[in-house]
Amino acid sequence: MAKDAFPPSGDQPEAIEQLVSGVRKGARQTLLGVTGSGKTYTIANVIARTNKNTLVISHNKTLAAQLYSEFKEFFPENNVGYFVSFYDYYQPESYIPQTDTYIEKDTEVNEKIEKMRLEATAMLMSGEPTIIVSTVSCIYSLGSPNEWEESAISITKGMVIDRKALIHNFIEARYERNDLSLVPGNFRVKGDTIDIIPGYSDDIVRVSIFGEEIECISIHDHVTMKKMREVNAVKIFPAKHYITDDDSRNKALESIRHELANWLPSLPSELERQRLAQRTKYDLEMIEELGYCSGIENYSRHLDRRAPGQPPFCLLDFFGDNYLLVIDESHVTLPQLHGMYKGDHTRKKMLIDYGFRLPSAYDNRPLKFEEFEKYLRNVVFVSATPGSYELKSSWQVAEQLVRPTGLVDPKVEIRPTKNQMEDLIMEIKLRAKNNQRTLVTTLTKRMAEDLAE
């Protein structure tokens, strides 16, 4: 049972039973609940009863953060992750042919959120019950879950491994060596001791080597360096989501070169052909030397060995088949999911038509809604005002109209605009006599200023 000070009440018990029954049947369902009826608590109880990994999709970061906080309280002993866009600022790469203006991609990454994204996928790979709260970021290209898991580094006490080989494994997993400053995604080497902070953690994993044998694995506080515990084994996942092995990388490089050679003759001008060739060859050199380049996601189709037009891997692929999908405020979230692909495709078309990107950049994209629908197997749409899509596609609609508090919606009165200010002041004074407060909303900022005066 989800942890809470109060048991389910009002319409919650019946809604919980209905939804649990539907989840066990693998059906699409809608939870129609009025504001303040405790829909999140109902969903928490459904998750606890069905014991499935769960993805909750919200339509913006603020609501996602609120849901994340609530689920952390409901499930204090379980994995609860947060997966949203890690950009504090994002200016996508684009080209405006009318003014011949190329706008380079410019971003500001929030490192804390990047860590939480990695933590979310690490939770899903751990095999433990996990709840992830996300935004529409969950339908954007992320990299292959199989490649990510296969690139994880498993270290066990007594394991025989060459020190240089272990360091090489960390670098292949996109960890950076920094012997001065240790932050998530970095490691340092001091003699036969290697300290590493996984990209999704704050704790230091210390690996002590004697000869060619792992002598000790210990976990340390990253601030005090105090040893917290020793472990017999540890699995460290890559520091980035885009990860490839040498063989996949070499095949991808060959595939990119082949696409470039085939596409160049189709560009109308020498300037465009030269620009694309120069940009692509520079990226190829970077991938060959370092394993990655700026904008490597535009080559994700080649790196993932996908066919043209094939859907990209995304967070949904990290869940496997047996999971529960909850779409919060579905009347807003579903239209948002519907529109992501078209906006991305329009922007990419300009870049590809004018020689800034190869056509394979089209496939670094969010899912089309038709592709997303294939993941809507065991799903609960949650809304106070569900749309026609939810109602038509649902096996059942669970209603939650009676609040646990028993409170009903306030009576709405529509009064004439004549003498509205005097009427408002009279109502405010009545509230003030009872030591109550009044919230007044206006249509414009100017009206609010006039009212305040």
Short mmCIF file of C-alpha atoms in Angstrom, two decimals:
data_model
loop_
_atom_site.label_atom_id
_atom_site.label_comp_id
_atom_site.label_asym_id
_atom_site.label_seq_id
_atom_site.Cartn_x
_atom_site.Cartn_y
_atom_site.Cartn_z
CA MET A 1 0.00 0.00 0.00
CA ALA A 2 1.18 3.51 -0.77
CA LYS A 3 2.33 5.29 2.39
CA ASP A 4 -0.06 8.01 3.58
CA ALA A 5 -1.55 9.22 6.85
CA PHE A 6 -5.12 8.62 5.64
CA PRO A 7 -6.80 5.59 4.04
CA PRO A 8 -8.59 5.98 0.67
CA SER A 9 -12.02 7.57 1.03
CA GLY A 10 -14.74 9.27 -0.97
CA ASP A 11 -14.78 7.74 -4.47
CA GLN A 12 -11.14 6.60 -4.16
CA PRO A 13 -11.70 2.97 -2.98
CA GLU A 14 -14.07 2.15 -5.84
CA ALA A 15 -11.84 3.89 -8.42
CA ILE A 16 -8.80 1.98 -7.13
CA GLU A 17 -10.59 -1.38 -7.44
CA GLN A 18 -11.78 -0.57 -10.97
CA LEU A 19 -8.35 0.54 -12.16
CA VAL A 20 -6.51 -2.40 -10.56
CA SER A 21 -8.89 -4.77 -12.35
CA GLY A 22 -8.25 -2.99 -15.66
CA VAL A 23 -4.47 -2.96 -15.21
CA ARG A 24 -4.47 -6.70 -14.57
CA LYS A 25 -6.40 -7.14 -17.84
CA GLY A 26 -3.84 -4.96 -19.67
CA ALA A 27 -6.53 -2.48 -20.72
CA ARG A 28 -6.65 1.20 -21.60
CA GLN A 29 -8.55 3.14 -18.94
CA THR A 30 -9.48 6.68 -17.94
CA LEU A 31 -9.59 8.07 -14.42
CA LEU A 32 -12.07 10.94 -14.56
CA GLY A 33 -11.63 12.87 -11.34
CA VAL A 34 -12.59 16.36 -10.26
CA THR A 35 -9.91 18.74 -8.99
CA GLY A 36 -8.99 17.97 -5.40
CA SER A 37 -10.33 14.40 -5.43
CA GLY A 38 -6.90 12.82 -4.83
CA LYS A 39 -6.24 11.33 -8.27
CA THR A 40 -2.48 11.07 -7.62
CA TYR A 41 -3.10 9.11 -4.41
CA THR A 42 -5.47 6.81 -6.28
CA ILE A 43 -2.80 6.14 -8.92
CA ALA A 44 -0.23 5.53 -6.16
CA ASN A 45 -2.49 2.85 -4.69
CA VAL A 46 -2.98 1.26 -8.12
CA ILE A 47 0.82 1.12 -8.58
CA ALA A 48 1.27 -0.42 -5.12
CA ARG A 49 -1.42 -3.04 -5.76
CA THR A 50 -0.21 -4.05 -9.24
CA ASN A 51 3.53 -3.83 -8.47
CA LYS A 52 4.51 -2.74 -11.98
CA ASN A 53 7.25 -0.41 -13.14
CA THR A 54 5.40 2.79 -13.97
CA LEU A 55 5.96 5.78 -16.24
CA VAL A 56 3.95 8.90 -15.40
CA ILE A 57 3.90 11.54 -18.17
CA SER A 58 3.05 15.16 -17.38
CA HIS A 59 2.83 18.09 -19.80
CA ASN A 60 5.38 20.41 -18.14
CA LYS A 61 8.39 20.38 -15.82
CA THR A 62 6.65 22.12 -12.93
CA LEU A 63 3.82 19.59 -12.69
CA ALA A 64 6.29 16.74 -13.23
CA ALA A 65 8.37 18.01 -10.29
CA GLN A 66 5.24 18.19 -8.12
CA LEU A 67 4.27 14.62 -9.05
CA TYR A 68 7.83 13.43 -8.44
CA SER A 69 7.75 14.95 -4.95
CA GLU A 70 4.38 13.33 -4.18
CA PHE A 71 5.42 9.88 -5.38
CA LYS A 72 8.64 10.14 -3.34
CA GLU A 73 6.44 10.64 -0.27
CA PHE A 74 4.09 7.81 -1.20
CA PHE A 75 6.95 5.39 -1.95
CA PRO A 76 9.85 6.36 0.38
CA GLU A 77 11.49 2.92 0.11
CA ASN A 78 11.19 2.47 -3.66
CA ASN A 79 12.94 3.88 -6.71
CA VAL A 80 11.28 7.09 -7.89
CA GLY A 81 13.01 8.87 -10.79
CA TYR A 82 12.64 12.19 -12.61
CA PHE A 83 13.19 12.40 -16.37
CA VAL A 84 12.74 15.78 -18.07
CA SER A 85 14.71 17.88 -20.55
CA PHE A 86 18.11 18.75 -19.05
CA TYR A 87 18.28 22.10 -20.83
CA ASP A 88 17.87 25.31 -18.85
CA TYR A 89 18.21 27.07 -22.19
CA TYR A 90 17.80 25.51 -25.63
CA GLN A 91 18.21 27.19 -29.01
CA PRO A 92 17.92 24.45 -31.65
CA GLU A 93 20.03 24.41 -34.77
CA SER A 94 18.04 25.96 -37.62
CA TYR A 95 18.29 27.70 -40.98
CA ILE A 96 16.08 30.51 -42.36
CA PRO A 97 16.49 30.51 -46.18
CA GLN A 98 14.58 33.78 -46.69
CA THR A 99 17.34 35.74 -44.92
CA ASP A 100 20.15 33.17 -45.38
CA THR A 101 20.48 32.97 -41.60
CA TYR A 102 22.03 29.92 -39.95
CA ILE A 103 21.40 29.66 -36.20
CA GLU A 104 23.83 27.37 -34.44
CA LYS A 105 22.61 25.12 -31.66
CA ASP A 106 23.10 26.83 -28.31
CA THR A 107 22.29 25.17 -25.01
CA GLU A 108 22.75 25.47 -21.30
CA VAL A 109 22.66 22.09 -19.59
CA ASN A 110 21.43 21.63 -16.04
CA GLU A 111 23.91 19.09 -14.66
CA LYS A 112 21.65 18.10 -11.77
CA ILE A 113 18.80 17.18 -14.12
CA GLU A 114 21.22 15.37 -16.44
CA LYS A 115 22.29 13.29 -13.43
CA MET A 116 18.65 12.57 -12.58
CA ARG A 117 17.98 11.39 -16.16
CA LEU A 118 20.87 8.94 -15.92
CA GLU A 119 19.68 7.90 -12.47
CA ALA A 120 16.21 7.18 -13.90
CA THR A 121 17.51 4.78 -16.55
CA ALA A 122 19.93 3.18 -14.05
CA MET A 123 16.93 2.53 -11.77
CA LEU A 124 15.09 0.80 -14.62
CA MET A 125 18.12 -1.38 -15.34
CA SER A 126 18.50 -2.33 -11.67
CA GLY A 127 15.59 -4.79 -11.75
CA GLU A 128 13.96 -3.15 -8.72
CA PRO A 129 10.38 -1.73 -8.76
CA THR A 130 10.64 1.76 -10.24
CA ILE A 131 8.40 4.77 -10.87
CA ILE A 132 9.60 7.41 -13.34
CA VAL A 133 7.92 10.81 -13.67
CA SER A 134 8.59 12.40 -17.06
CA THR A 135 7.50 15.04 -19.55
CA VAL A 136 7.29 14.64 -23.35
CA SER A 137 11.09 14.17 -23.16
CA CYS A 138 10.28 10.47 -22.86
CA ILE A 139 9.45 10.24 -26.60
CA TYR A 140 12.69 11.86 -27.79
CA SER A 141 15.68 9.90 -29.13
CA LEU A 142 17.79 8.60 -26.26
CA GLY A 143 20.08 5.84 -27.48
CA SER A 144 19.77 2.06 -27.40
CA PRO A 145 18.92 0.56 -23.99
CA ASN A 146 20.72 -2.66 -24.98
CA GLU A 147 23.91 -0.79 -25.90
CA TRP A 148 23.70 1.22 -22.67
CA GLU A 149 23.30 -1.87 -20.50
CA GLU A 150 25.96 -3.85 -22.36
CA SER A 151 28.41 -0.97 -21.88
CA ALA A 152 27.96 -1.08 -18.10
CA ILE A 153 31.11 -2.02 -16.20
CA SER A 154 30.70 -4.86 -13.70
CA ILE A 155 33.42 -5.03 -11.05
CA THR A 156 33.63 -7.78 -8.43
CA LYS A 157 35.98 -8.36 -5.53
CA GLY A 158 38.70 -10.84 -6.51
CA MET A 159 38.18 -10.15 -10.22
CA VAL A 160 41.36 -10.33 -12.30
CA ILE A 161 41.77 -7.31 -14.58
CA ASP A 162 44.63 -5.17 -15.79
CA ARG A 163 44.59 -1.62 -14.36
CA LYS A 164 44.99 -0.07 -17.82
CA ALA A 165 42.13 -2.19 -19.17
CA LEU A 166 39.83 -0.98 -16.38
CA ILE A 167 40.74 2.65 -17.11
CA HIS A 168 40.08 2.03 -20.81
CA ASN A 169 36.65 0.58 -19.95
CA PHE A 170 35.75 3.74 -18.02
CA ILE A 171 36.79 5.95 -20.94
CA GLU A 172 34.76 3.80 -23.37
CA ALA A 173 31.75 4.33 -21.08
CA ARG A 174 32.19 8.10 -21.57
CA TYR A 175 33.80 8.79 -18.17
CA GLU A 176 36.48 11.48 -18.12
CA ARG A 177 39.71 11.22 -16.19
CA ASN A 178 40.29 14.16 -13.84
CA ASP A 179 42.83 13.64 -11.07
CA LEU A 180 42.14 17.06 -9.51
CA SER A 181 38.37 17.47 -9.34
CA LEU A 182 36.00 14.54 -8.93
CA VAL A 183 32.39 15.13 -10.02
CA PRO A 184 29.70 12.78 -11.40
CA GLY A 185 30.94 11.32 -14.69
CA ASN A 186 34.64 11.63 -13.75
CA PHE A 187 37.28 9.31 -12.32
CA ARG A 188 40.78 9.72 -10.92
CA VAL A 189 43.73 7.39 -10.59
CA LYS A 190 46.20 7.37 -7.71
CA GLY A 191 48.60 4.47 -7.91
CA ASP A 192 46.59 1.26 -7.66
CA THR A 193 43.45 3.05 -6.49
CA ILE A 194 40.75 4.27 -8.87
CA ASP A 195 37.99 6.57 -7.61
CA ILE A 196 34.93 7.06 -9.79
CA ILE A 197 31.62 8.85 -9.33
CA PRO A 198 28.92 7.29 -11.54
CA GLY A 199 27.13 9.82 -13.74
CA TYR A 200 23.92 9.22 -11.78
CA SER A 201 25.30 9.32 -8.21
CA ASP A 202 27.04 11.52 -5.65
CA ASP A 203 28.93 8.71 -3.90
CA ILE A 204 32.48 7.75 -4.79
CA VAL A 205 33.18 4.14 -5.76
CA ARG A 206 36.77 3.30 -4.79
CA VAL A 207 38.38 0.33 -6.51
CA SER A 208 41.62 -0.87 -4.93
CA ILE A 209 43.81 -3.11 -7.09
CA PHE A 210 46.65 -5.36 -5.92
CA GLY A 211 48.68 -6.61 -8.84
CA GLU A 212 45.99 -7.50 -11.36
CA GLU A 213 43.30 -8.42 -8.84
CA ILE A 214 40.48 -6.28 -7.41
CA GLU A 215 41.34 -6.27 -3.72
CA CYS A 216 38.56 -4.06 -2.34
CA ILE A 217 35.49 -2.13 -3.51
CA SER A 218 34.23 0.56 -1.15
CA ILE A 219 31.69 3.39 -1.22
CA HIS A 220 32.78 6.81 0.13
CA ASP A 221 31.07 10.11 0.85
CA HIS A 222 32.12 12.55 -1.90
CA VAL A 223 32.61 15.46 0.54
CA THR A 224 34.20 13.92 3.65
CA MET A 225 35.72 10.90 1.87
CA LYS A 226 34.49 8.82 4.82
CA LYS A 227 34.10 5.14 3.97
CA MET A 228 30.41 4.24 4.24
CA ARG A 229 30.57 0.55 3.37
CA GLU A 230 32.41 -2.16 1.47
CA VAL A 231 30.68 -4.13 -1.28
CA ASN A 232 31.51 -7.35 -3.09
CA ALA A 233 30.35 -6.13 -6.49
CA VAL A 234 29.29 -2.97 -8.27
CA LYS A 235 27.80 -2.24 -11.69
CA ILE A 236 28.61 1.16 -13.16
CA PHE A 237 26.46 2.33 -16.07
CA PRO A 238 27.82 4.73 -18.74
CA ALA A 239 28.07 8.46 -18.05
CA LYS A 240 26.05 9.32 -21.19
CA HIS A 241 23.02 7.79 -22.88
CA TYR A 242 24.60 7.76 -26.35
CA ILE A 243 27.14 4.97 -26.20
CA THR A 244 28.59 2.58 -28.78
CA ASP A 245 31.26 -0.09 -28.88
CA ASP A 246 34.18 -0.03 -31.33
CA ASP A 247 32.54 -2.40 -33.80
CA SER A 248 29.25 -0.45 -33.91
CA ARG A 249 31.15 2.82 -34.19
CA ASN A 250 33.22 1.62 -37.14
CA LYS A 251 30.12 0.36 -38.94
CA ALA A 252 28.36 3.66 -38.24
CA LEU A 253 31.29 5.66 -39.64
CA GLU A 254 31.21 3.61 -42.83
CA SER A 255 27.44 4.04 -43.09
CA ILE A 256 27.71 7.84 -42.64
CA ARG A 257 30.40 8.06 -45.34
CA HIS A 258 28.20 6.04 -47.68
CA GLU A 259 25.19 8.30 -47.04
CA LEU A 260 27.32 11.41 -47.59
CA ALA A 261 28.63 10.13 -50.93
CA ASN A 262 25.11 9.31 -52.12
CA TRP A 263 23.51 12.56 -50.92
CA LEU A 264 26.07 15.14 -52.07
CA PRO A 265 25.19 14.96 -55.81
CA SER A 266 21.55 15.75 -55.02
CA LEU A 267 22.38 19.15 -53.50
CA PRO A 268 21.88 21.91 -56.10
CA SER A 269 24.85 24.20 -55.40
CA GLU A 270 28.59 23.73 -54.90
CA LEU A 271 28.43 25.83 -51.72
CA GLU A 272 25.93 23.44 -50.14
CA ARG A 273 27.89 20.35 -51.22
CA GLN A 274 31.14 21.77 -49.84
CA ARG A 275 29.52 22.86 -46.58
CA LEU A 276 27.96 19.47 -45.89
CA ALA A 277 31.11 17.55 -46.83
CA GLN A 278 33.28 19.70 -44.57
CA ARG A 279 30.92 19.52 -41.57
CA THR A 280 30.34 15.78 -41.87
CA LYS A 281 34.02 14.89 -42.33
CA TYR A 282 34.92 16.93 -39.25
CA ASP A 283 32.27 15.07 -37.23
CA LEU A 284 33.57 11.74 -38.52
CA GLU A 285 37.10 12.59 -37.41
CA MET A 286 35.85 13.53 -33.93
CA ILE A 287 33.86 10.30 -33.58
CA GLU A 288 36.84 8.29 -34.81
CA GLU A 289 39.27 9.91 -32.37
CA LEU A 290 37.12 10.60 -29.29
CA GLY A 291 34.09 8.35 -29.73
CA TYR A 292 31.68 11.28 -29.96
CA CYS A 293 31.22 14.76 -31.45
CA SER A 294 29.05 17.82 -30.95
CA GLY A 295 25.61 16.96 -32.32
CA ILE A 296 26.31 13.21 -32.37
CA GLU A 297 22.58 12.65 -31.85
CA ASN A 298 22.07 13.60 -35.53
CA TYR A 299 23.88 10.38 -36.45
CA SER A 300 21.90 8.24 -34.00
CA ARG A 301 20.26 6.24 -36.80
CA HIS A 302 23.66 4.99 -37.94
CA LEU A 303 24.95 4.40 -34.40
CA ASP A 304 21.81 2.45 -33.45
CA ARG A 305 21.89 0.57 -36.78
CA ARG A 306 18.30 1.57 -37.57
CA ALA A 307 16.70 1.61 -41.02
CA PRO A 308 15.62 4.98 -42.50
CA GLY A 309 12.32 6.06 -40.94
CA GLN A 310 12.53 3.51 -38.14
CA PRO A 311 11.46 4.96 -34.75
CA PRO A 312 14.30 6.03 -32.46
CA PHE A 313 14.94 4.43 -29.10
CA CYS A 314 13.51 6.47 -26.25
CA LEU A 315 12.86 6.21 -22.51
CA LEU A 316 9.82 3.99 -23.15
CA ASP A 317 12.14 1.29 -24.54
CA PHE A 318 13.96 1.09 -21.18
CA PHE A 319 10.76 -0.24 -19.57
CA GLY A 320 10.44 -3.49 -21.51
CA ASP A 321 6.94 -4.88 -22.09
CA ASN A 322 5.34 -5.29 -18.65
CA TYR A 323 4.81 -1.80 -17.26
CA LEU A 324 2.08 0.72 -16.48
CA LEU A 325 1.79 4.03 -18.33
CA VAL A 326 -0.03 6.92 -16.66
CA ILE A 327 -0.76 10.07 -18.70
CA ASP A 328 -1.53 12.91 -16.31
CA GLU A 329 -3.78 15.79 -17.46
CA SER A 330 -4.31 13.76 -20.63
CA HIS A 331 -6.51 16.42 -22.25
CA VAL A 332 -3.36 18.62 -22.44
CA THR A 333 -0.57 16.02 -22.58
CA LEU A 334 -1.91 13.97 -25.52
CA PRO A 335 -2.20 16.95 -27.92
CA GLN A 336 1.32 17.95 -26.89
CA LEU A 337 2.62 14.45 -27.66
CA HIS A 338 0.76 14.64 -30.99
CA GLY A 339 2.51 17.84 -32.11
CA MET A 340 6.16 17.15 -31.25
CA TYR A 341 7.13 15.33 -34.46
CA LYS A 342 5.80 17.86 -36.99
CA GLY A 343 7.63 20.83 -35.48
CA ASP A 344 10.90 18.91 -35.37
CA HIS A 345 10.52 17.65 -38.95
CA THR A 346 9.86 21.15 -40.36
CA ARG A 347 13.01 22.55 -38.75
CA LYS A 348 15.17 19.62 -39.89
CA LYS A 349 13.91 19.91 -43.48
CA MET A 350 15.52 23.34 -43.90
CA LEU A 351 18.85 22.08 -42.51
CA ILE A 352 18.86 19.06 -44.83
CA ASP A 353 17.66 20.84 -47.97
CA TYR A 354 20.37 23.51 -47.67
CA GLY A 355 23.36 21.30 -46.90
CA PHE A 356 23.74 21.61 -43.13
CA ARG A 357 22.77 18.05 -42.24
CA LEU A 358 22.43 14.62 -43.82
CA PRO A 359 18.92 13.18 -44.33
CA SER A 360 19.57 10.73 -41.48
CA ALA A 361 19.17 13.71 -39.11
CA TYR A 362 15.41 13.32 -39.70
CA ASP A 363 15.61 10.14 -37.63
CA ASN A 364 16.94 11.93 -34.56
CA ARG A 365 13.43 12.89 -33.59
CA PRO A 366 10.56 12.40 -31.19
CA LEU A 367 8.14 9.57 -31.84
CA LYS A 368 5.24 10.17 -34.20
CA PHE A 369 1.93 9.87 -32.38
CA GLU A 370 1.13 6.68 -34.32
CA GLU A 371 4.41 5.20 -33.05
CA PHE A 372 3.70 6.37 -29.50
CA GLU A 373 0.28 4.67 -29.64
CA LYS A 374 2.00 1.29 -29.87
CA TYR A 375 3.22 1.84 -26.29
CA LEU A 376 -0.34 2.53 -25.08
CA ARG A 377 -1.05 -1.02 -23.99
CA ASN A 378 -1.55 -0.82 -20.23
CA VAL A 379 -2.39 2.84 -19.78
CA VAL A 380 -4.42 5.07 -17.47
CA PHE A 381 -5.44 8.50 -18.77
CA VAL A 382 -5.94 10.89 -15.84
CA SER A 383 -8.00 14.05 -16.28
CA ALA A 384 -10.84 16.14 -14.90
CA THR A 385 -11.92 16.79 -18.50
CA PRO A 386 -10.83 13.84 -20.68
CA GLY A 387 -11.01 14.34 -24.43
CA SER A 388 -12.73 12.22 -27.04
CA TYR A 389 -9.57 10.18 -27.74
CA GLU A 390 -9.31 8.98 -24.14
CA LEU A 391 -13.01 8.18 -23.82
CA LYS A 392 -13.24 6.35 -27.17
CA SER A 393 -10.14 4.22 -26.63
CA SER A 394 -10.75 3.33 -22.96
CA TRP A 395 -12.06 -0.06 -21.87
CA GLN A 396 -13.60 1.63 -18.84
CA VAL A 397 -13.87 5.05 -17.19
CA ALA A 398 -13.39 5.16 -13.42
CA GLU A 399 -15.10 8.21 -11.93
CA GLN A 400 -13.84 10.06 -8.88
CA LEU A 401 -16.35 12.81 -8.23
CA VAL A 402 -16.70 12.72 -4.43
CA ARG A 403 -13.68 14.21 -2.70
CA PRO A 404 -12.16 12.49 0.38
CA THR A 405 -12.97 15.69 2.30
CA GLY A 406 -16.60 15.59 1.23
CA LEU A 407 -16.35 19.17 -0.04
CA VAL A 408 -18.33 20.04 -3.15
CA ASP A 409 -17.45 22.57 -5.83
CA PRO A 410 -18.29 26.13 -4.78
CA LYS A 411 -21.45 27.68 -6.18
CA VAL A 412 -20.75 29.88 -9.21
CA GLU A 413 -22.72 33.12 -9.47
CA ILE A 414 -22.72 35.33 -12.56
CA ARG A 415 -23.51 38.95 -11.75
CA PRO A 416 -23.99 41.98 -14.04
CA THR A 417 -21.02 44.27 -14.69
CA LYS A 418 -22.95 47.30 -13.48
CA ASN A 419 -21.49 48.51 -10.16
CA GLN A 420 -19.15 45.51 -10.15
CA MET A 421 -16.41 47.33 -8.22
CA GLU A 422 -18.77 48.33 -5.40
CA ASP A 423 -20.18 44.80 -5.32
CA LEU A 424 -16.67 43.34 -5.10
CA ILE A 425 -15.63 45.66 -2.25
CA MET A 426 -18.78 44.75 -0.33
CA GLU A 427 -17.98 41.02 -0.66
CA ILE A 428 -14.38 41.58 0.43
CA LYS A 429 -15.55 43.46 3.55
CA LEU A 430 -17.92 40.59 4.42
CA ARG A 431 -15.03 38.13 4.21
CA ALA A 432 -12.79 40.44 6.26
CA LYS A 433 -15.34 40.56 9.09
CA ASN A 434 -14.99 36.77 9.39
CA ASN A 435 -11.16 37.00 9.37
CA GLN A 436 -11.13 35.39 5.93
CA ARG A 437 -9.20 36.32 2.80
CA THR A 438 -10.33 37.02 -0.74
CA LEU A 439 -8.58 36.16 -4.01
CA VAL A 440 -9.60 38.32 -6.98
CA THR A 441 -8.62 37.42 -10.55
CA THR A 442 -8.78 39.92 -13.41
CA LEU A 443 -8.62 39.64 -17.19
CA THR A 444 -5.64 41.97 -17.67
CA LYS A 445 -2.65 43.31 -15.78
CA ARG A 446 -4.05 46.85 -16.14
CA MET A 447 -7.31 45.85 -14.45
CA ALA A 448 -5.34 44.33 -11.57
CA GLU A 449 -3.37 47.58 -11.15
CA ASP A 450 -6.57 49.67 -11.19
CA LEU A 451 -8.16 47.38 -8.62
CA ALA A 452 -5.11 47.59 -6.33
CA GLU A 453 -5.32 51.40 -6.39
#
